Coordinates of C-alpha atoms and ligand atoms in Angstrom, one line a residue:
M1 CA 19.4 23.7 36.3
G2 CA 18.1 24.1 33.0
I3 CA 14.4 23.5 31.6
E4 CA 14.3 20.2 33.5
K5 CA 13.7 22.0 36.7
W6 CA 10.0 22.5 35.6
G7 CA 9.7 18.9 34.4
W8 CA 10.0 19.7 30.5
K9 CA 11.4 17.2 28.2
E10 CA 12.3 20.0 25.5
D11 CA 11.9 23.6 24.9
P12 CA 8.1 24.4 24.7
F13 CA 8.4 27.6 22.9
T14 CA 10.3 26.9 19.6
L15 CA 8.7 28.3 16.5
K16 CA 7.8 25.0 15.2
I17 CA 4.5 24.6 13.5
E18 CA 2.5 22.4 15.9
P19 CA -1.1 22.1 14.3
N20 CA -2.1 19.6 17.5
L21 CA -1.5 22.8 19.7
F22 CA -3.8 25.2 17.8
T23 CA -5.4 27.6 20.1
G24 CA -8.0 30.1 19.7
Y25 CA -9.3 31.8 16.9
D26 CA -12.7 30.2 17.5
E27 CA -14.9 32.3 15.2
Q28 CA -12.4 31.9 12.1
V29 CA -12.1 28.3 12.7
S30 CA -15.8 27.7 12.8
A31 CA -16.3 29.9 9.7
I32 CA -13.9 27.6 7.8
N33 CA -15.2 24.5 9.2
R34 CA -18.8 25.5 8.0
H35 CA -17.2 26.3 4.6
I36 CA -15.8 22.9 4.3
E37 CA -19.0 21.2 5.5
N38 CA -21.2 22.9 3.1
K39 CA -18.8 22.1 0.3
H40 CA -18.2 25.8 -0.5
K41 CA -15.5 26.5 -3.2
I42 CA -13.2 29.4 -2.3
A43 CA -12.3 30.7 1.1
L44 CA -9.6 33.1 1.8
V45 CA -7.5 33.3 4.8
T46 CA -5.4 36.3 5.5
G47 CA -3.0 37.5 8.3
N48 CA 0.3 39.2 8.9
T49 CA 3.6 37.1 9.3
G50 CA 3.1 35.0 12.3
S51 CA -0.3 35.3 12.9
G52 CA -1.0 31.6 12.4
K53 CA -2.1 30.7 8.8
T54 CA 0.3 27.8 8.2
T55 CA -0.7 26.4 11.7
L56 CA -4.5 26.9 10.8
L57 CA -4.1 25.1 7.2
K58 CA -2.1 22.2 8.9
W59 CA -4.7 21.9 11.6
L60 CA -7.6 21.6 8.9
E61 CA -5.6 19.0 7.4
M62 CA -5.2 16.9 10.5
N63 CA -8.8 17.5 11.4
N64 CA -10.7 16.4 8.4
P65 CA -10.0 12.8 8.4
N66 CA -12.7 11.5 6.0
I67 CA -12.1 13.5 2.9
A68 CA -9.2 13.8 0.4
K69 CA -6.7 16.6 1.5
L70 CA -3.8 18.4 -0.5
Y71 CA -1.7 21.0 1.2
I72 CA 0.6 22.9 -0.8
S73 CA 3.1 25.1 1.1
K74 CA 3.5 27.4 -1.8
P75 CA 1.7 27.6 -5.1
P76 CA 3.6 26.8 -8.2
L77 CA 5.2 29.5 -10.3
K78 CA 3.6 28.5 -13.5
P79 CA 0.0 26.9 -13.9
E80 CA 1.6 23.9 -15.9
E81 CA 3.0 22.8 -12.7
F82 CA -0.5 21.9 -11.4
V83 CA -0.2 18.7 -13.5
Q84 CA 2.7 17.5 -11.7
I85 CA 1.2 18.3 -8.4
F86 CA -1.9 16.2 -8.9
T87 CA -0.4 13.4 -10.7
D88 CA 2.2 13.0 -7.9
I89 CA -0.6 12.5 -5.3
F90 CA -3.1 10.5 -7.4
G91 CA -0.5 8.8 -9.6
L92 CA -0.8 7.5 -13.1
S93 CA -1.9 3.8 -13.9
F94 CA 0.5 1.7 -15.9
F95 CA -1.7 1.9 -18.9
D96 CA -1.7 5.8 -18.6
R97 CA 1.8 5.7 -18.8
L98 CA 2.0 3.2 -21.6
F99 CA -0.1 5.3 -23.9
G100 CA 1.5 8.6 -22.6
K101 CA -1.9 9.8 -21.2
T102 CA -0.4 12.3 -18.7
P103 CA -3.1 14.8 -18.3
T104 CA -2.5 18.3 -19.5
L105 CA -3.5 21.5 -17.9
W106 CA -6.6 21.2 -20.0
T107 CA -7.6 17.7 -19.4
L108 CA -6.5 18.0 -15.6
P109 CA -10.0 18.7 -14.2
T110 CA -11.4 15.5 -15.7
Y111 CA -8.4 13.5 -14.4
I112 CA -9.1 14.9 -11.1
N113 CA -12.8 14.1 -11.0
K114 CA -12.1 10.5 -12.2
K115 CA -9.6 10.1 -9.5
L116 CA -11.6 11.6 -6.7
K117 CA -14.8 9.4 -7.7
G118 CA -17.0 12.0 -6.0
T119 CA -15.0 12.3 -2.7
H120 CA -14.8 15.8 -1.5
L121 CA -11.4 17.4 -1.8
L122 CA -9.9 20.0 0.8
F123 CA -7.3 21.8 -1.3
L124 CA -5.1 24.0 1.0
I125 CA -2.8 26.6 -0.5
D126 CA -0.2 28.4 1.9
E127 CA 1.8 31.5 0.8
A128 CA -0.5 32.4 -1.9
H129 CA 0.6 36.3 -1.9
E130 CA 3.8 35.0 -3.5
T131 CA 2.1 33.8 -6.8
S132 CA 1.1 35.3 -10.0
R133 CA -2.1 36.3 -11.4
D134 CA -1.8 33.6 -14.1
V135 CA -1.5 30.8 -11.5
L136 CA -4.6 32.3 -9.5
E137 CA -6.7 32.5 -12.6
W138 CA -5.8 28.8 -13.2
L139 CA -6.6 27.7 -9.8
R140 CA -10.1 29.7 -10.4
V141 CA -10.7 27.4 -13.5
L142 CA -9.7 24.1 -11.8
V143 CA -11.9 24.8 -8.8
D144 CA -14.7 25.7 -11.2
Q145 CA -14.4 22.4 -13.0
I146 CA -13.6 20.0 -10.1
D147 CA -16.9 18.5 -9.0
S148 CA -16.4 18.6 -5.3
V149 CA -13.7 21.0 -3.9
S150 CA -13.2 23.4 -1.0
L151 CA -10.1 25.6 -1.9
I152 CA -8.7 27.4 1.2
I153 CA -6.0 30.0 0.3
A154 CA -3.9 31.6 2.7
G155 CA -1.5 34.7 2.4
L156 CA -0.4 38.0 3.6
P157 CA -3.1 40.8 3.7
S158 CA -1.6 42.0 0.2
L159 CA -3.2 38.7 -1.4
E160 CA -6.7 40.2 -0.6
S161 CA -6.1 43.7 -2.0
N162 CA -4.3 42.1 -5.1
I163 CA -7.0 39.8 -5.9
K164 CA -9.6 42.6 -5.4
S165 CA -7.7 45.0 -7.8
S166 CA -7.0 42.7 -10.6
L167 CA -8.7 39.2 -10.4
E168 CA -12.5 40.0 -10.4
T169 CA -13.4 36.5 -11.6
F170 CA -11.7 34.9 -8.6
E171 CA -12.7 37.8 -6.2
Q172 CA -16.6 37.0 -6.9
R173 CA -16.1 33.2 -6.0
I174 CA -14.8 33.9 -2.6
T175 CA -17.6 32.9 -0.1
T176 CA -15.6 32.8 3.1
R177 CA -13.2 35.4 4.3
V178 CA -11.2 34.9 7.4
A179 CA -8.4 37.4 9.0
L180 CA -6.2 36.0 11.5
T181 CA -5.5 38.9 13.8
A182 CA -4.3 38.1 17.0
L183 CA -5.2 35.9 20.2
S184 CA -7.3 37.3 23.3
E185 CA -5.8 37.3 26.6
S186 CA -7.2 33.8 27.7
E187 CA -6.3 32.4 24.4
T188 CA -2.8 33.6 24.9
K189 CA -2.7 31.8 28.2
D190 CA -4.1 28.7 26.7
L191 CA -1.4 28.9 23.9
L192 CA 1.3 29.0 26.7
R193 CA -0.3 26.3 28.7
K194 CA -0.7 23.7 25.8
R195 CA 3.1 24.0 24.7
I196 CA 4.0 23.7 28.4
E197 CA 2.1 20.7 29.0
A198 CA 2.9 19.1 25.8
V199 CA 6.5 19.0 26.9
G200 CA 5.6 17.7 30.3
G201 CA 5.0 20.7 32.4
S202 CA 2.1 21.5 34.5
G203 CA -0.4 24.2 33.9
T204 CA 1.2 27.5 33.0
T205 CA 4.1 27.2 35.7
P206 CA 6.4 29.1 35.9
F207 CA 4.4 31.9 34.5
T208 CA 2.3 33.9 37.1
D209 CA -0.9 35.2 35.9
A210 CA 0.6 38.8 36.1
A211 CA 3.4 37.6 33.8
I212 CA 0.8 36.3 31.3
A213 CA -1.3 39.4 31.4
A214 CA 2.2 41.4 30.8
I215 CA 3.1 39.0 27.9
Y216 CA -0.5 39.7 26.3
Q217 CA 0.0 43.4 26.8
R218 CA 3.5 43.5 25.2
T219 CA 2.6 41.2 22.2
G220 CA -0.9 41.9 21.7
G221 CA -1.7 38.4 21.5
F222 CA 0.4 38.0 18.2
P223 CA 1.2 34.3 18.3
R224 CA 4.8 34.3 17.0
E225 CA 5.7 37.3 19.3
V226 CA 4.0 35.5 22.2
L227 CA 6.4 32.4 21.6
K228 CA 9.5 34.7 21.2
L229 CA 8.9 36.5 24.2
A230 CA 7.9 33.5 26.4
D231 CA 11.2 31.9 25.0
K232 CA 13.4 34.9 26.1
L233 CA 11.7 34.9 29.6
V234 CA 12.4 31.3 30.1
H235 CA 15.9 31.4 29.2
D236 CA 16.6 34.6 31.4
A237 CA 15.0 32.8 34.2
I238 CA 17.3 30.0 33.8
E239 CA 20.3 32.1 33.7
K240 CA 19.4 34.0 36.9
G241 CA 18.4 30.8 38.6
Q242 CA 14.8 31.9 39.3
N243 CA 11.9 29.3 39.5
V244 CA 9.0 31.8 38.9
I245 CA 8.5 34.3 36.2
D246 CA 6.4 37.3 37.1
A247 CA 5.4 40.7 35.4
Q248 CA 8.7 41.9 37.1
N249 CA 10.8 40.0 34.5
L250 CA 9.4 41.7 31.7
A251 CA 10.3 45.3 33.0
D252 CA 13.6 45.5 31.2
Y253 CA 12.5 44.3 27.7
R254 CA 12.2 47.2 25.5
E255 CA 12.1 45.2 22.1
F256 CA 8.7 43.5 22.5
E257 CA 6.4 46.5 22.0
P258 CA 2.7 46.2 22.2
A259 CA 0.7 45.0 19.1
P260 CA 3.4 45.0 16.4
V261 CA 2.2 46.7 13.4
L262 CA 4.2 44.7 10.7
E263 CA 5.0 46.4 7.6
E264 CA 4.2 44.7 4.2
P265 CA 5.8 45.6 1.1
V266 CA 3.3 46.9 -1.2
V267 CA 3.9 44.8 -4.4
A268 CA 1.2 44.0 -7.1
F269 CA 1.6 40.5 -8.6
A270 CA 4.9 40.3 -10.3
P271 CA 4.5 41.1 -14.1
K272 CA 5.6 38.3 -16.2
P273 CA 8.9 38.7 -17.7
P274 CA 8.8 39.8 -21.3
S275 CA 9.9 37.6 -24.2
E276 CA 12.5 38.2 -26.8
L277 CA 9.7 38.8 -29.4
Q278 CA 8.1 41.3 -27.2
V279 CA 11.3 43.3 -26.7
A280 CA 11.9 43.1 -30.6
N281 CA 8.5 44.6 -31.1
L282 CA 8.6 47.4 -28.9
P283 CA 8.0 50.8 -30.2
R284 CA 11.2 52.8 -31.2
K285 CA 11.4 55.2 -28.2
Q286 CA 10.8 52.3 -25.7
R287 CA 13.5 50.1 -27.4
Q288 CA 16.0 53.1 -27.5
L289 CA 15.6 53.5 -23.6
L290 CA 16.3 50.0 -23.0
E291 CA 19.4 49.8 -25.2
I292 CA 20.8 52.8 -23.2
L293 CA 20.0 51.1 -19.9
A294 CA 21.9 47.7 -21.3
K295 CA 24.9 49.8 -21.3
T296 CA 24.7 51.8 -18.2
D297 CA 22.6 50.7 -15.0
W298 CA 20.5 53.0 -12.9
L299 CA 20.0 56.2 -14.8
T300 CA 17.6 58.9 -13.7
P301 CA 15.0 60.1 -16.4
T302 CA 16.8 63.2 -16.7
A303 CA 20.3 61.3 -17.5
L304 CA 18.4 59.3 -20.1
A305 CA 16.8 62.4 -21.6
E306 CA 20.3 63.8 -22.1
Q307 CA 21.2 60.7 -24.1
I308 CA 18.1 60.3 -26.3
S309 CA 18.3 62.0 -29.7
G310 CA 16.1 65.2 -29.7
S311 CA 12.8 65.0 -31.0
Y312 CA 11.0 66.7 -28.2
A313 CA 9.9 70.5 -27.8
S314 CA 12.1 71.1 -24.7
K315 CA 14.1 69.4 -22.1
G316 CA 11.1 69.4 -19.8
H317 CA 8.9 67.6 -22.5
A318 CA 11.6 65.1 -22.9
I319 CA 11.7 64.0 -19.2
R320 CA 8.0 64.1 -18.7
S321 CA 7.6 61.7 -21.8
I322 CA 10.6 59.4 -20.6
N323 CA 9.1 59.2 -17.1
N324 CA 6.0 58.1 -18.6
I325 CA 7.5 55.5 -20.9
L326 CA 9.7 54.4 -18.0
H327 CA 6.6 53.9 -16.0
R328 CA 4.9 51.7 -18.5
L329 CA 7.9 49.8 -19.0
M330 CA 8.0 49.0 -15.4
L331 CA 4.7 47.9 -15.0
E332 CA 5.2 45.4 -18.0
G333 CA 8.3 44.1 -16.3
Y334 CA 11.1 45.8 -18.6
V335 CA 12.7 47.9 -16.1
Q336 CA 12.9 48.1 -12.3
R337 CA 13.6 51.3 -10.2
E338 CA 14.6 52.5 -6.9
S339 CA 14.3 55.9 -5.5
K340 CA 17.7 57.9 -4.8
G341 CA 16.8 61.2 -3.1
K342 CA 13.9 62.8 -5.1
A343 CA 14.6 61.0 -8.1
F344 CA 13.9 57.6 -9.3
M345 CA 16.8 55.5 -11.0
Y346 CA 15.9 52.9 -13.6
A347 CA 17.6 49.7 -14.6
L348 CA 16.6 46.6 -16.7
T349 CA 15.2 43.7 -14.9
P350 CA 17.5 40.5 -14.7
K351 CA 15.3 38.6 -17.5
V352 CA 15.4 41.5 -20.0
R353 CA 18.9 42.1 -19.4
T354 CA 19.8 38.7 -20.4
L355 CA 17.6 39.3 -23.7
F356 CA 19.9 42.3 -24.3
V357 CA 23.2 40.5 -23.6
K358 CA 22.0 37.7 -26.1
A359 CA 21.2 40.4 -28.8
Ligands
ATP401 N1 -3.6 29.8 16.9 C1 -2.4 29.4 17.3 N2 -2.3 28.5 18.5 C2 -1.1 28.1 18.7 N3 0.1 28.5 18.4 C3 0.0 29.3 17.1 C4 -1.1 29.7 16.6 N4 -1.1 30.5 15.6 C5 0.4 30.5 15.4 N5 1.1 29.8 16.4 C6 2.3 29.5 16.6 O1 3.2 30.7 16.1 C7 4.0 30.5 15.2 C8 4.0 31.3 14.0 O2 2.7 30.6 13.4 P1 2.6 30.4 11.6 O3 4.0 29.9 11.3 O4 1.5 29.4 11.5 O5 2.3 31.8 11.2 P2 2.1 32.3 9.6 O6 0.9 33.1 9.5 O7 1.9 31.1 8.8 O8 3.4 33.1 9.4 P3 4.2 33.4 8.1 O9 3.2 34.4 7.3 O10 5.4 33.9 8.3 O11 4.1 32.1 7.3 C9 4.3 29.1 14.9 O12 5.3 28.6 15.7 C10 2.8 28.6 15.6 O13 3.0 27.2 16.0
MG402 MG1 3.2 30.4 7.2

């Protein structure tokens, strides 16, 4: 017998986004609701992967029936794409088309205000940590100029530190900050119950209260981990022909450690790839280094120092200077690096490589 022995029509613990089954995070939800009711402009939602950011945004989209809404699962890569995003939902009139009056990035706020006719817009942007500084800067400009809008942007915790360190204009306009951390024990129980009832089951059957306490302990109430662990318990119980899942069932699971600490890559906003013109106008030493790297990938500063003509006082000077130049080239998007033992090795970024192949 499979899941039907508990009266379930389908597997309740899949990782599907189910905004209607949103549970808990009461304080965070009411902070965001207040933000929208008061028509405040920018709110920031951060949380590790699996904490419930997407579910929260979808829930907000569902539960604000009387205002205009726009949910974007990932911000565009270039600010110009905002034009398409808005004309896609608001449309262009026959005459707009006839006279080629598609809005540009510069006329977009006027176009949006005209289409909204005073209605409040709830603008939800997910995965905002993946975007560039440029796009966020344009979002800020848009939000400043749309008459009535609440922008809720969500992303990994790095989004907040990136904004803080490099986008003061944006940072200063954030009026609500919400961090999704984890559910409490009773919210974890609620999450399980809602999922089970949604597929036709009753209460938290087959989980005993002790099993739920153990699930909470193992996962720290982290939603995606709760679902994964519950799913595994259910499938193991089916395999063993058990009708009840008790704390004992978790005893052998090593992989679900309490309160997962999720590593997040520390990446700053990706630098804009340099153009052909910029490459051509680089100072001689920088260009020389790029030319060497165009011929050979992944060199250490020492190896580069050996190849560069000797205008340095000593080899030590050369390596230090080359290190500094490489670091700058990396921040500007010309080169990338990887650590090999104690040293770093450098190579051209893919975009710059294509410029050199053409040249
Ligand atoms: N508060 C919640 N109530 C019920 N289910 C939740 C809640 N938060 C998350 N979940 C469930 O946990 C899973 C992960 O949530 P979600 O995809 O929203 O996380 P996320 O923060 O957007 O993750 P990522 O950063 O990887 O996109 C989903 O299956 C979702 O349905
Ligand atoms: Mg998500």
